[in-house]
Amino acid sequence: MSCLGNILWFFFGGLIQGLSWCLVGLLWCITIVGIPVGVQCFKLAGLSFFPFGKEVIYGGGAGSLLLNLIWLLFGGIPLAIISALDGLLFCITIVGIPFGMQCFKLAKLALMPFGTEVVPSI
């Protein structure tokens, strides 16, 4: 089921959200200091392209907190808003609710991407 969900997701929203993460990652990689943040964006772009069958585990320490605060100021809020608005649009219909839930998962991830781990669902 997750394979079919990922295929449908890719064409109805995942492509745009994944490309958004890639664009932000490219912008971060312009500076040498921002390369670790850009690499994290590219990892999360993969999740945005195909989110079904994967879970996000939140954790981290003080370093993750500091990076998340900097991230919010310079890129996290627009990505979270895009994902949340997509989720609201998907949730208008009953058929779109699973896709809306994936959008909300990505919106939360866009607010706190550092210190997270993406693992396969059990």
mmCIF file with all atom_site columns, C-alpha atoms in Angstrom, residues 47-121:
data_model
loop_
_atom_site.group_PDB
_atom_site.id
_atom_site.type_symbol
_atom_site.label_atom_id
_atom_site.label_alt_id
_atom_site.label_comp_id
_atom_site.label_asym_id
_atom_site.label_entity_id
_atom_site.label_seq_id
_atom_site.pdbx_PDB_ins_code
_atom_site.Cartn_x
_atom_site.Cartn_y
_atom_site.Cartn_z
_atom_site.occupancy
_atom_site.B_iso_or_equiv
_atom_site.pdbx_formal_charge
_atom_site.auth_seq_id
_atom_site.auth_comp_id
_atom_site.auth_asym_id
_atom_site.auth_atom_id
_atom_site.pdbx_PDB_model_num
ATOM 1  C CA . LEU A 1 47  ? 11.371  12.011 2.516  1.00 0.00 ? 47  LEU A CA 1
ATOM 2  C CA . SER A 1 48  ? 9.273   14.717 0.863  1.00 0.00 ? 48  SER A CA 1
ATOM 3  C CA . PHE A 1 49  ? 9.327   12.860 -2.437 1.00 0.00 ? 49  PHE A CA 1
ATOM 4  C CA . PHE A 1 50  ? 8.250   9.513  -0.919 1.00 0.00 ? 50  PHE A CA 1
ATOM 5  C CA . PRO A 1 51  ? 6.903   9.832  2.684  1.00 0.00 ? 51  PRO A CA 1
ATOM 6  C CA . PHE A 1 52  ? 4.655   6.763  2.953  1.00 0.00 ? 52  PHE A CA 1
ATOM 7  C CA . GLY A 1 53  ? 6.136   3.900  4.941  1.00 0.00 ? 53  GLY A CA 1
ATOM 8  C CA . LYS A 1 54  ? 8.502   6.149  6.886  1.00 0.00 ? 54  LYS A CA 1
ATOM 9  C CA . GLU A 1 55  ? 8.381   7.656  10.366 1.00 0.00 ? 55  GLU A CA 1
ATOM 10 C CA . VAL A 1 56  ? 10.256  10.589 11.852 1.00 0.00 ? 56  VAL A CA 1
ATOM 11 C CA . ILE A 1 57  ? 11.816  10.225 15.300 1.00 0.00 ? 57  ILE A CA 1
ATOM 12 C CA . TYR A 1 58  ? 12.565  13.515 17.037 1.00 0.00 ? 58  TYR A CA 1
ATOM 13 C CA . GLY A 1 59  ? 15.473  13.922 19.430 1.00 0.00 ? 59  GLY A CA 1
ATOM 14 C CA . GLY A 1 60  ? 18.792  15.686 19.632 1.00 0.00 ? 60  GLY A CA 1
ATOM 15 C CA . GLY A 1 61  ? 20.555  17.903 22.081 1.00 0.00 ? 61  GLY A CA 1
ATOM 16 C CA . ALA A 1 62  ? 21.710  21.473 22.474 1.00 0.00 ? 62  ALA A CA 1
ATOM 17 C CA . GLY A 1 63  ? 23.402  21.541 19.065 1.00 0.00 ? 63  GLY A CA 1
ATOM 18 C CA . SER A 1 64  ? 20.189  20.459 17.384 1.00 0.00 ? 64  SER A CA 1
ATOM 19 C CA . LEU A 1 65  ? 18.238  23.102 19.282 1.00 0.00 ? 65  LEU A CA 1
ATOM 20 C CA . LEU A 1 66  ? 20.617  25.835 18.165 1.00 0.00 ? 66  LEU A CA 1
ATOM 21 C CA . LEU A 1 67  ? 20.504  24.700 14.535 1.00 0.00 ? 67  LEU A CA 1
ATOM 22 C CA . ASN A 1 68  ? 16.694  24.456 14.646 1.00 0.00 ? 68  ASN A CA 1
ATOM 23 C CA . LEU A 1 69  ? 16.442  28.053 15.913 1.00 0.00 ? 69  LEU A CA 1
ATOM 24 C CA . ILE A 1 70  ? 18.720  29.311 13.137 1.00 0.00 ? 70  ILE A CA 1
ATOM 25 C CA . TRP A 1 71  ? 16.803  27.162 10.665 1.00 0.00 ? 71  TRP A CA 1
ATOM 26 C CA . LEU A 1 72  ? 13.467  28.719 11.662 1.00 0.00 ? 72  LEU A CA 1
ATOM 27 C CA . LEU A 1 73  ? 14.782  32.187 10.928 1.00 0.00 ? 73  LEU A CA 1
ATOM 28 C CA . PHE A 1 74  ? 16.295  31.363 7.548  1.00 0.00 ? 74  PHE A CA 1
ATOM 29 C CA . GLY A 1 75  ? 14.151  28.760 5.836  1.00 0.00 ? 75  GLY A CA 1
ATOM 30 C CA . GLY A 1 76  ? 11.942  26.620 8.035  1.00 0.00 ? 76  GLY A CA 1
ATOM 31 C CA . ILE A 1 77  ? 8.842   28.772 8.279  1.00 0.00 ? 77  ILE A CA 1
ATOM 32 C CA . PRO A 1 78  ? 8.131   29.043 4.510  1.00 0.00 ? 78  PRO A CA 1
ATOM 33 C CA . LEU A 1 79  ? 8.528   25.268 4.056  1.00 0.00 ? 79  LEU A CA 1
ATOM 34 C CA . ALA A 1 80  ? 6.246   24.588 7.025  1.00 0.00 ? 80  ALA A CA 1
ATOM 35 C CA . ILE A 1 81  ? 3.599   26.979 5.704  1.00 0.00 ? 81  ILE A CA 1
ATOM 36 C CA . ILE A 1 82  ? 3.674   25.368 2.248  1.00 0.00 ? 82  ILE A CA 1
ATOM 37 C CA . SER A 1 83  ? 3.291   21.881 3.753  1.00 0.00 ? 83  SER A CA 1
ATOM 38 C CA . ALA A 1 84  ? 0.512   22.938 6.132  1.00 0.00 ? 84  ALA A CA 1
ATOM 39 C CA . LEU A 1 85  ? -1.477  24.646 3.365  1.00 0.00 ? 85  LEU A CA 1
ATOM 40 C CA . ASP A 1 86  ? -1.091  21.584 1.150  1.00 0.00 ? 86  ASP A CA 1
ATOM 41 C CA . GLY A 1 87  ? -2.312  19.442 4.049  1.00 0.00 ? 87  GLY A CA 1
ATOM 42 C CA . LEU A 1 88  ? -5.397  21.605 4.502  1.00 0.00 ? 88  LEU A CA 1
ATOM 43 C CA . LEU A 1 89  ? -6.194  21.346 0.795  1.00 0.00 ? 89  LEU A CA 1
ATOM 44 C CA . PHE A 1 90  ? -5.803  17.567 0.825  1.00 0.00 ? 90  PHE A CA 1
ATOM 45 C CA . CYS A 1 91  ? -8.009  17.194 3.917  1.00 0.00 ? 91  CYS A CA 1
ATOM 46 C CA . ILE A 1 92  ? -10.979 18.836 2.191  1.00 0.00 ? 92  ILE A CA 1
ATOM 47 C CA . THR A 1 93  ? -11.934 15.436 0.748  1.00 0.00 ? 93  THR A CA 1
ATOM 48 C CA . ILE A 1 94  ? -12.072 12.122 2.586  1.00 0.00 ? 94  ILE A CA 1
ATOM 49 C CA . VAL A 1 95  ? -9.887  10.462 -0.056 1.00 0.00 ? 95  VAL A CA 1
ATOM 50 C CA . GLY A 1 96  ? -7.166  13.089 0.447  1.00 0.00 ? 96  GLY A CA 1
ATOM 51 C CA . ILE A 1 97  ? -6.885  12.743 4.238  1.00 0.00 ? 97  ILE A CA 1
ATOM 52 C CA . PRO A 1 98  ? -3.923  10.282 4.145  1.00 0.00 ? 98  PRO A CA 1
ATOM 53 C CA . PHE A 1 99  ? -2.076  12.719 1.903  1.00 0.00 ? 99  PHE A CA 1
ATOM 54 C CA . GLY A 1 100 ? -2.969  15.602 4.206  1.00 0.00 ? 100 GLY A CA 1
ATOM 55 C CA . MET A 1 101 ? -1.562  13.710 7.179  1.00 0.00 ? 101 MET A CA 1
ATOM 56 C CA . GLN A 1 102 ? 1.735   13.270 5.310  1.00 0.00 ? 102 GLN A CA 1
ATOM 57 C CA . CYS A 1 103 ? 1.773   17.015 4.625  1.00 0.00 ? 103 CYS A CA 1
ATOM 58 C CA . PHE A 1 104 ? 1.311   17.759 8.322  1.00 0.00 ? 104 PHE A CA 1
ATOM 59 C CA . LYS A 1 105 ? 4.149   15.321 9.147  1.00 0.00 ? 105 LYS A CA 1
ATOM 60 C CA . LEU A 1 106 ? 6.382   17.243 6.717  1.00 0.00 ? 106 LEU A CA 1
ATOM 61 C CA . ALA A 1 107 ? 5.243   20.607 8.137  1.00 0.00 ? 107 ALA A CA 1
ATOM 62 C CA . LYS A 1 108 ? 6.340   19.556 11.627 1.00 0.00 ? 108 LYS A CA 1
ATOM 63 C CA . LEU A 1 109 ? 9.606   18.303 10.181 1.00 0.00 ? 109 LEU A CA 1
ATOM 64 C CA . ALA A 1 110 ? 10.125  21.633 8.420  1.00 0.00 ? 110 ALA A CA 1
ATOM 65 C CA . LEU A 1 111 ? 9.988   23.390 11.778 1.00 0.00 ? 111 LEU A CA 1
ATOM 66 C CA . MET A 1 112 ? 12.440  21.044 13.530 1.00 0.00 ? 112 MET A CA 1
ATOM 67 C CA . PRO A 1 113 ? 14.599  19.137 11.016 1.00 0.00 ? 113 PRO A CA 1
ATOM 68 C CA . PHE A 1 114 ? 17.768  18.801 13.091 1.00 0.00 ? 114 PHE A CA 1
ATOM 69 C CA . GLY A 1 115 ? 18.114  16.004 15.586 1.00 0.00 ? 115 GLY A CA 1
ATOM 70 C CA . THR A 1 116 ? 15.577  13.917 13.684 1.00 0.00 ? 116 THR A CA 1
ATOM 71 C CA . GLU A 1 117 ? 15.920  10.464 12.238 1.00 0.00 ? 117 GLU A CA 1
ATOM 72 C CA . VAL A 1 118 ? 13.829  8.989  9.427  1.00 0.00 ? 118 VAL A CA 1
ATOM 73 C CA . VAL A 1 119 ? 13.157  5.273  9.883  1.00 0.00 ? 119 VAL A CA 1
ATOM 74 C CA . PRO A 1 120 ? 10.962  2.779  8.046  1.00 0.00 ? 120 PRO A CA 1
ATOM 75 C CA . SER A 1 121 ? 7.522   2.199  9.575  1.00 0.00 ? 121 SER A CA 1
#
